[in-house]
mmCIF file with all atom_site columns, C-alpha atoms in Angstrom:
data_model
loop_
_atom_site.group_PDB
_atom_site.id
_atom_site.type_symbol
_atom_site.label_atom_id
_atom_site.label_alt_id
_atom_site.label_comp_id
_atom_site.label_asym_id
_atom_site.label_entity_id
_atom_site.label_seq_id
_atom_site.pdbx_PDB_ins_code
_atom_site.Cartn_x
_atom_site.Cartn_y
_atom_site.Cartn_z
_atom_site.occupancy
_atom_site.B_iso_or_equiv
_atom_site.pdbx_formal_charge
_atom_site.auth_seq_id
_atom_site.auth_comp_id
_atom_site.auth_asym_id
_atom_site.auth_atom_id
_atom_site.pdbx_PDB_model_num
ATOM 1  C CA . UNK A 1 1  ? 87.475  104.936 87.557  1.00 0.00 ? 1  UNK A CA 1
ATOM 2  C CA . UNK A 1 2  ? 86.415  102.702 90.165  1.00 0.00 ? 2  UNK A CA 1
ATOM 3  C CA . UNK A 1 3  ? 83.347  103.025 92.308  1.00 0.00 ? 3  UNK A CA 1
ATOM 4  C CA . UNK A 1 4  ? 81.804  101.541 95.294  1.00 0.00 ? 4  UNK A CA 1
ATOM 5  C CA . UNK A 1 5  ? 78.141  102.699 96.815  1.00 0.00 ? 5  UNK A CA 1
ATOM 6  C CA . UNK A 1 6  ? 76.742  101.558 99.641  1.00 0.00 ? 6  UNK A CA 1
ATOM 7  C CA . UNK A 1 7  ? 74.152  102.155 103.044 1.00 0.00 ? 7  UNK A CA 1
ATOM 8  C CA . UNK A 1 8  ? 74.180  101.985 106.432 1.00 0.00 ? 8  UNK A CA 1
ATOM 9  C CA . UNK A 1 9  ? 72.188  103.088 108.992 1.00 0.00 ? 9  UNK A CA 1
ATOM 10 C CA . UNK A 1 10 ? 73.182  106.766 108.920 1.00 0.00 ? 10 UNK A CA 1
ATOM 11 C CA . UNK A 1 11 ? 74.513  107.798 105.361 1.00 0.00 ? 11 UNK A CA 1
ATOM 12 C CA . UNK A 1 12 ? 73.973  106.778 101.670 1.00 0.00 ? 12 UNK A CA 1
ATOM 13 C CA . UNK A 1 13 ? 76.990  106.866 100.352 1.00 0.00 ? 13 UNK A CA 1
ATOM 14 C CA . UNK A 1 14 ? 79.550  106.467 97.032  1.00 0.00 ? 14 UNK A CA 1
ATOM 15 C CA . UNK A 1 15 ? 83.215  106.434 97.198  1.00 0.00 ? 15 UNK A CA 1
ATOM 16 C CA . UNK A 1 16 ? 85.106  106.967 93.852  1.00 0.00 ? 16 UNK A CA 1
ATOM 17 C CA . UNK A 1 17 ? 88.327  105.945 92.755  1.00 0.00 ? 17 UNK A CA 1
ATOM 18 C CA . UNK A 1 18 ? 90.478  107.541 89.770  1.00 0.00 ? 18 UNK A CA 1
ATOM 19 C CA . UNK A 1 19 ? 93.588  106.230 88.500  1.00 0.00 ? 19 UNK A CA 1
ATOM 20 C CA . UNK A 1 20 ? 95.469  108.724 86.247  1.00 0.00 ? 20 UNK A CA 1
ATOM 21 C CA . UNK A 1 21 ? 98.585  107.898 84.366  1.00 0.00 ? 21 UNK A CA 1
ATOM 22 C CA . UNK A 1 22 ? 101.301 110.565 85.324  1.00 0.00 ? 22 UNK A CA 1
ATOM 23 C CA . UNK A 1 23 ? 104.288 108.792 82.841  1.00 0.00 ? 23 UNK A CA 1
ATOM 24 C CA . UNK A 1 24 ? 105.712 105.965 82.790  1.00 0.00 ? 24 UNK A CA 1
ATOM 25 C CA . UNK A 1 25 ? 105.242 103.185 85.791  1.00 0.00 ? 25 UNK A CA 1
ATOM 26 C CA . UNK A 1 26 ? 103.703 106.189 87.430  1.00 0.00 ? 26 UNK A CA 1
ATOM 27 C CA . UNK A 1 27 ? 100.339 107.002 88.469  1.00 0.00 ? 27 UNK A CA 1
ATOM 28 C CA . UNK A 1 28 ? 97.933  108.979 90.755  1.00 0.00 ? 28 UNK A CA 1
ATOM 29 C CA . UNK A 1 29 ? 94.945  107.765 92.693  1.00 0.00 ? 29 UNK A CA 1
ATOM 30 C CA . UNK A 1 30 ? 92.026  110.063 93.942  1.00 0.00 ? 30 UNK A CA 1
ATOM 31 C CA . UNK A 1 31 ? 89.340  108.974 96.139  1.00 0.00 ? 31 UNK A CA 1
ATOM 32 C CA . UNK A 1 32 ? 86.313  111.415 96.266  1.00 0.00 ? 32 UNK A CA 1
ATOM 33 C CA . UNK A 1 33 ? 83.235  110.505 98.202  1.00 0.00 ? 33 UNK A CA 1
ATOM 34 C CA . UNK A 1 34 ? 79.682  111.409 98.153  1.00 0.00 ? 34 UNK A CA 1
ATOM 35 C CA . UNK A 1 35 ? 76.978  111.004 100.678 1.00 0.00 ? 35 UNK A CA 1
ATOM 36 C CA . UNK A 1 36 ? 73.553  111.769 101.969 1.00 0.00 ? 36 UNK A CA 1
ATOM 37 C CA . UNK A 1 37 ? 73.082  111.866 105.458 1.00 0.00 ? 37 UNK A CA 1
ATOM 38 C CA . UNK A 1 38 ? 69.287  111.205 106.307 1.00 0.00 ? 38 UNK A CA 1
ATOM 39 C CA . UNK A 1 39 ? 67.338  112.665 109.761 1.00 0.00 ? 39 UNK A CA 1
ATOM 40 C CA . UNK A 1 40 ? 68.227  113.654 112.432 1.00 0.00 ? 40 UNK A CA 1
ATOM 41 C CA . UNK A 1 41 ? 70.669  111.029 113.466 1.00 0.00 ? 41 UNK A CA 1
ATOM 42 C CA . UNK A 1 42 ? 72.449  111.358 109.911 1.00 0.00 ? 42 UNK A CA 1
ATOM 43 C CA . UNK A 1 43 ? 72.754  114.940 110.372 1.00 0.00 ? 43 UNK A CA 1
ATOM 44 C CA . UNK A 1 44 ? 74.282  114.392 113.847 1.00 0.00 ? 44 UNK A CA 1
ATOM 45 C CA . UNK A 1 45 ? 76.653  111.847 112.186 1.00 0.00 ? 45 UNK A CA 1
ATOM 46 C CA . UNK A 1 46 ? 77.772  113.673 109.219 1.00 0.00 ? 46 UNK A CA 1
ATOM 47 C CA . UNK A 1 47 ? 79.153  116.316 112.311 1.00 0.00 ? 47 UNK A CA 1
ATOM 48 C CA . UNK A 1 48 ? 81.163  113.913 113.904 1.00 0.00 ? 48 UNK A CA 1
ATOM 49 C CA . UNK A 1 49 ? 82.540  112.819 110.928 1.00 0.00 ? 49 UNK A CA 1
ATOM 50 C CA . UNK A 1 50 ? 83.721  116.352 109.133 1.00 0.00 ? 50 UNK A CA 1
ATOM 51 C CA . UNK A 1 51 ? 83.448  117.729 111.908 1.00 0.00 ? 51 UNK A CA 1
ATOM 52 C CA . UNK A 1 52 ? 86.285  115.820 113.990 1.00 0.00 ? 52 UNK A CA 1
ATOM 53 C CA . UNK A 1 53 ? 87.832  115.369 110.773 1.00 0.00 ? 53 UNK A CA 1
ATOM 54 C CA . UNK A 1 54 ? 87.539  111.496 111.029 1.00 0.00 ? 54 UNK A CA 1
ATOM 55 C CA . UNK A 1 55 ? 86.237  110.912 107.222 1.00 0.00 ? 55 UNK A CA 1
ATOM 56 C CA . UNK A 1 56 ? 90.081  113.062 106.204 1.00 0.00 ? 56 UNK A CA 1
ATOM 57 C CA . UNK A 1 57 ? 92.110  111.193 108.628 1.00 0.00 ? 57 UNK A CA 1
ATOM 58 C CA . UNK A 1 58 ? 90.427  107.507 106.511 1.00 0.00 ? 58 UNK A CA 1
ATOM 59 C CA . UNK A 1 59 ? 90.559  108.537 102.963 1.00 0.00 ? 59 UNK A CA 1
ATOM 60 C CA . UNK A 1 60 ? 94.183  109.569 103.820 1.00 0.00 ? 60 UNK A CA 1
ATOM 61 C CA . UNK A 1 61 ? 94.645  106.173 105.640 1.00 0.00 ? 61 UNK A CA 1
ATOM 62 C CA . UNK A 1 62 ? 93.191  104.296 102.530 1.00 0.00 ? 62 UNK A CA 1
ATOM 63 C CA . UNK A 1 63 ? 94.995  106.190 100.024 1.00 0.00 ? 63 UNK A CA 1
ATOM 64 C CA . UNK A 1 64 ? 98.179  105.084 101.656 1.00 0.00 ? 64 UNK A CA 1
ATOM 65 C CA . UNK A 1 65 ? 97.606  102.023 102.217 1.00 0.00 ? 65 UNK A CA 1
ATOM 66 C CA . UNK A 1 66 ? 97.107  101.383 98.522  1.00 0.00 ? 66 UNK A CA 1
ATOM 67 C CA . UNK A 1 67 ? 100.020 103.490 97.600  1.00 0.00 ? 67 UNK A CA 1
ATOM 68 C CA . UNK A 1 68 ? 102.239 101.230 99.763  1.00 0.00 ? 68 UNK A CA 1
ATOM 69 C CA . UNK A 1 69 ? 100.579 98.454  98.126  1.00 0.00 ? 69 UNK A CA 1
ATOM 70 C CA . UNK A 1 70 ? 101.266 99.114  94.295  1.00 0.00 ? 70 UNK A CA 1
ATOM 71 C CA . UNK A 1 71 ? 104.573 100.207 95.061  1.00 0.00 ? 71 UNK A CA 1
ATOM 72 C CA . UNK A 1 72 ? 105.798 97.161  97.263  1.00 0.00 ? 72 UNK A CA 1
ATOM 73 C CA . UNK A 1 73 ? 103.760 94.772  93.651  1.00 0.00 ? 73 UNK A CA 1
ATOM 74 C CA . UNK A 1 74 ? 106.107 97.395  91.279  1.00 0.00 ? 74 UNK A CA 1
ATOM 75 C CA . UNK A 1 75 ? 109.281 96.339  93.199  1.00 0.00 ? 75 UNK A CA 1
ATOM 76 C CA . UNK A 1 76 ? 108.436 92.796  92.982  1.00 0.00 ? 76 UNK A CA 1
ATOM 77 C CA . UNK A 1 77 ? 108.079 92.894  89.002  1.00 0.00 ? 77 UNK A CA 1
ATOM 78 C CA . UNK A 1 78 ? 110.482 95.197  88.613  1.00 0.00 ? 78 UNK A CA 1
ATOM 79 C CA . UNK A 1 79 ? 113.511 93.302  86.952  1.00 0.00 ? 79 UNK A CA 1
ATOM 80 C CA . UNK A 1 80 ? 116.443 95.894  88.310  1.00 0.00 ? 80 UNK A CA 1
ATOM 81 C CA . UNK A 1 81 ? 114.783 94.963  92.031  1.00 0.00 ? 81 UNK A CA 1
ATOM 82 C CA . UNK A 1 82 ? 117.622 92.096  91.606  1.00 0.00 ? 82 UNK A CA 1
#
């Protein structure tokens, strides 16, 4: 489990990583995330994030891009890649 926390101007905010071993050289990543979204101004945030379905359309984007990743560094160890 991996986890990174963080602020900004309109949210408080923790985004958590899990790595779970599925067999062998196989493996599944979940992101969750977890946020407060002060005042007014985080409130009308938070509805144009889940709202417009922009906070899905990232995590799915990061998730990706990190599967990609791990599977382009498991063909490059890989010694039947040859």
């Amino acid at each position: 489990t991996y986890a990174l926390a963080g602020r900004h101007r309109f949210a408080i905010y923790q985004l958590v990583f899990r790595i779970d071993q599925r067999g062998p050289a196989r493996s599944r990543l979940t992101a969750e995330t977890f946020a407060t979204f002060p005042g007014s101004s985080g409130r009308l945030y938070r509805l144009f994030l889940m709202d417009a379905r922009v906070h899905a359309l990232v995590m799915w984007l990061m998730v990706r891009r990190v599967r990609r990743h791990a599977e382009a560094m498991l063909r490059q160890e890989s010694p039947l890649s040859s």
